[in-house]
CSV table of C-alpha atoms in Angstrom, one decimal:
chain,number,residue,atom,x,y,z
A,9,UNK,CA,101.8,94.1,79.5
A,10,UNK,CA,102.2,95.1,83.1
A,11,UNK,CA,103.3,92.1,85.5
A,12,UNK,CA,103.3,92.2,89.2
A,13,UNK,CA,103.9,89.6,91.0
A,14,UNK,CA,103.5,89.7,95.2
A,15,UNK,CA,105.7,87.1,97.5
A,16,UNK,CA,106.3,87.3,101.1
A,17,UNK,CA,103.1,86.8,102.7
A,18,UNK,CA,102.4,84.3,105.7
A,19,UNK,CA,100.5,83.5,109.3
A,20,UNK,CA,102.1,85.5,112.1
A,21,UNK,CA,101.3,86.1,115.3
A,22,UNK,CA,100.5,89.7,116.8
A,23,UNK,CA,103.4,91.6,117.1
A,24,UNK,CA,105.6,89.6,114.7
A,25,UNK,CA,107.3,91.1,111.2
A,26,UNK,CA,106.9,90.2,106.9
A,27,UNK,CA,108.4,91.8,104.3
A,28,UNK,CA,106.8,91.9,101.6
A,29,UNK,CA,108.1,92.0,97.4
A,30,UNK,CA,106.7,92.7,94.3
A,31,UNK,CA,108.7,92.0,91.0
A,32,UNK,CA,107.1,94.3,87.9
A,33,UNK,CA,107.7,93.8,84.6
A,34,UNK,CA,106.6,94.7,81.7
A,35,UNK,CA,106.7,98.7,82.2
A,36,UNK,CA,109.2,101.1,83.0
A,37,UNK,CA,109.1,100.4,86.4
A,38,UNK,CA,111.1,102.9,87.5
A,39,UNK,CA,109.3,105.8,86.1
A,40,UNK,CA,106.0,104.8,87.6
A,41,UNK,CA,105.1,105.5,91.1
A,42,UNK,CA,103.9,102.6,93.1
A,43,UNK,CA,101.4,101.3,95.4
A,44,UNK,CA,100.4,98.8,98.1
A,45,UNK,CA,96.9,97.9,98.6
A,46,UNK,CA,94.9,95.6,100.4
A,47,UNK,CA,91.7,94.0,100.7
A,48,UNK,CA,90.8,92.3,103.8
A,49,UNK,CA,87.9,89.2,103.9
A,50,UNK,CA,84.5,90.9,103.6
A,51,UNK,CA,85.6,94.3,102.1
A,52,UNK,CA,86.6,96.7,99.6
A,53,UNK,CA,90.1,97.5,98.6
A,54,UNK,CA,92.2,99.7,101.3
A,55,UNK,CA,95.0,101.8,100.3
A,56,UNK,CA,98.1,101.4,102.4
A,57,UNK,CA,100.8,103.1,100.9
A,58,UNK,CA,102.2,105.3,98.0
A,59,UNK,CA,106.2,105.9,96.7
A,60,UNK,CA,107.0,108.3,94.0
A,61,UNK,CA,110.0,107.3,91.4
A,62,UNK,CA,113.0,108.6,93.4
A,63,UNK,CA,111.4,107.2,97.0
A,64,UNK,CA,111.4,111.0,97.4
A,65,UNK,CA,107.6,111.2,98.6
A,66,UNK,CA,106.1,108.1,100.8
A,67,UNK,CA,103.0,108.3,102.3
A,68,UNK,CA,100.8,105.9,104.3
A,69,UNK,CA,97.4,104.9,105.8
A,70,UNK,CA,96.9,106.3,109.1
A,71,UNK,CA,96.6,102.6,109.8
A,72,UNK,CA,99.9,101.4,109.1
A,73,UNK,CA,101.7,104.7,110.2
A,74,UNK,CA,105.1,104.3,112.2
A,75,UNK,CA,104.7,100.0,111.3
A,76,UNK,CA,105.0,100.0,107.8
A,77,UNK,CA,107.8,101.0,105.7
A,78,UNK,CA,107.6,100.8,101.7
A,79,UNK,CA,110.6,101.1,99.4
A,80,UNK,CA,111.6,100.1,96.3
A,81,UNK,CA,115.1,99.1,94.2
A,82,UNK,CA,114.6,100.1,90.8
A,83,UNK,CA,117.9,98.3,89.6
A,84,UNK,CA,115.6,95.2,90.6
A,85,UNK,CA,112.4,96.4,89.3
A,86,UNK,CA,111.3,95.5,92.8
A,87,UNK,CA,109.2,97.3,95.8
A,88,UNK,CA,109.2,96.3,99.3
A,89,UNK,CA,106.9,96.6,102.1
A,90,UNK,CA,108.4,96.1,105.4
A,91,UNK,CA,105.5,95.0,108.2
A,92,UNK,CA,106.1,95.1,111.8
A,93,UNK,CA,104.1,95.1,115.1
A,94,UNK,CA,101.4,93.6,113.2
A,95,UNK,CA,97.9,93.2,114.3
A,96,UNK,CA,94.9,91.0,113.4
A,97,UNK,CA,93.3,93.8,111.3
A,98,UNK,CA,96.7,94.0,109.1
A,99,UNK,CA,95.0,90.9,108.1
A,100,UNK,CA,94.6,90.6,104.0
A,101,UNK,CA,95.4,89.8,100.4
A,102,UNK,CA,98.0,92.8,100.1
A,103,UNK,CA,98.5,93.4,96.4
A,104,UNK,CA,101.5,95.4,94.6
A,105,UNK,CA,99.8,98.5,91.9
A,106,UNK,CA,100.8,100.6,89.6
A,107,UNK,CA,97.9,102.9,90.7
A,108,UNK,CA,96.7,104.0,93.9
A,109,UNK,CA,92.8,102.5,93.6
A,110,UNK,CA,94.3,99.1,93.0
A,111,UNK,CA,92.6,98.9,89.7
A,112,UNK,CA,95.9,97.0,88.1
A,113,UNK,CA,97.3,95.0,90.3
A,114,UNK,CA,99.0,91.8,91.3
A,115,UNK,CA,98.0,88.4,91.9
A,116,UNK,CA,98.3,89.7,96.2
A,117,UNK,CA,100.4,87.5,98.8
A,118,UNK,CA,98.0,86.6,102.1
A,119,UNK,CA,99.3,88.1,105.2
A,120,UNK,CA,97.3,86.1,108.1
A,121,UNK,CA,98.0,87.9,112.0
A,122,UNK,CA,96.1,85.0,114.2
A,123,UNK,CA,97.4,84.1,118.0
């Protein structure tokens, strides 16, 4: 059974950093590419970003381009998702997935950005 489990999330103010985890279980993590998604109050689900097995392909949202950095330690069966320069539209439940639409997922970790 697939286990995700987000931590990291918190109220910052504009500009300020989180990092983000996700500890899977439950899968062979390390053989499955992985996703961040998010879902902000009053909408739908919003990819943010992808990274392949290896970390050799990332990609991101246009929206979180050159602020966000994923990675992942598959010793650790863990992946990261570094925020910086946030703003208050990076507001969200940001969830950990095993597949790009989100459709299994974590329990997400609020990330608040509020002066």
């Amino acid at each position: 059974e697939v286990n995700l489990v987000e931590s990291g999330g918190g109220s910052v103010q504009p500009g300020g950093s989180l990092r983000l985890s996700c500890v899977a279980s439950g899968f062979p993590f390390n053989t499955y590419w992985m996703h961040w998604v998010r879902q902000a109050p009053g909408k739908g689900l919003e990819w943010v970003s992808t990274i392949s097995t290896a970390s050799g392909t990332i990609n991101y949202a246009d929206s979180v381009k050159g602020r966000f950095t994923i990675s992942r330690d598959n010793a650790k069966n863990t992946l990261y998702l570094q925020m910086n320069s946030l703003k208050s539209e990076d507001t969200a439940l940001y969830y950990c997935a095993t597949d790009e639409r989100g459709k299994t997922k974590g329990q997400g970790t609020q990330v608040t950005v509020s002066s």
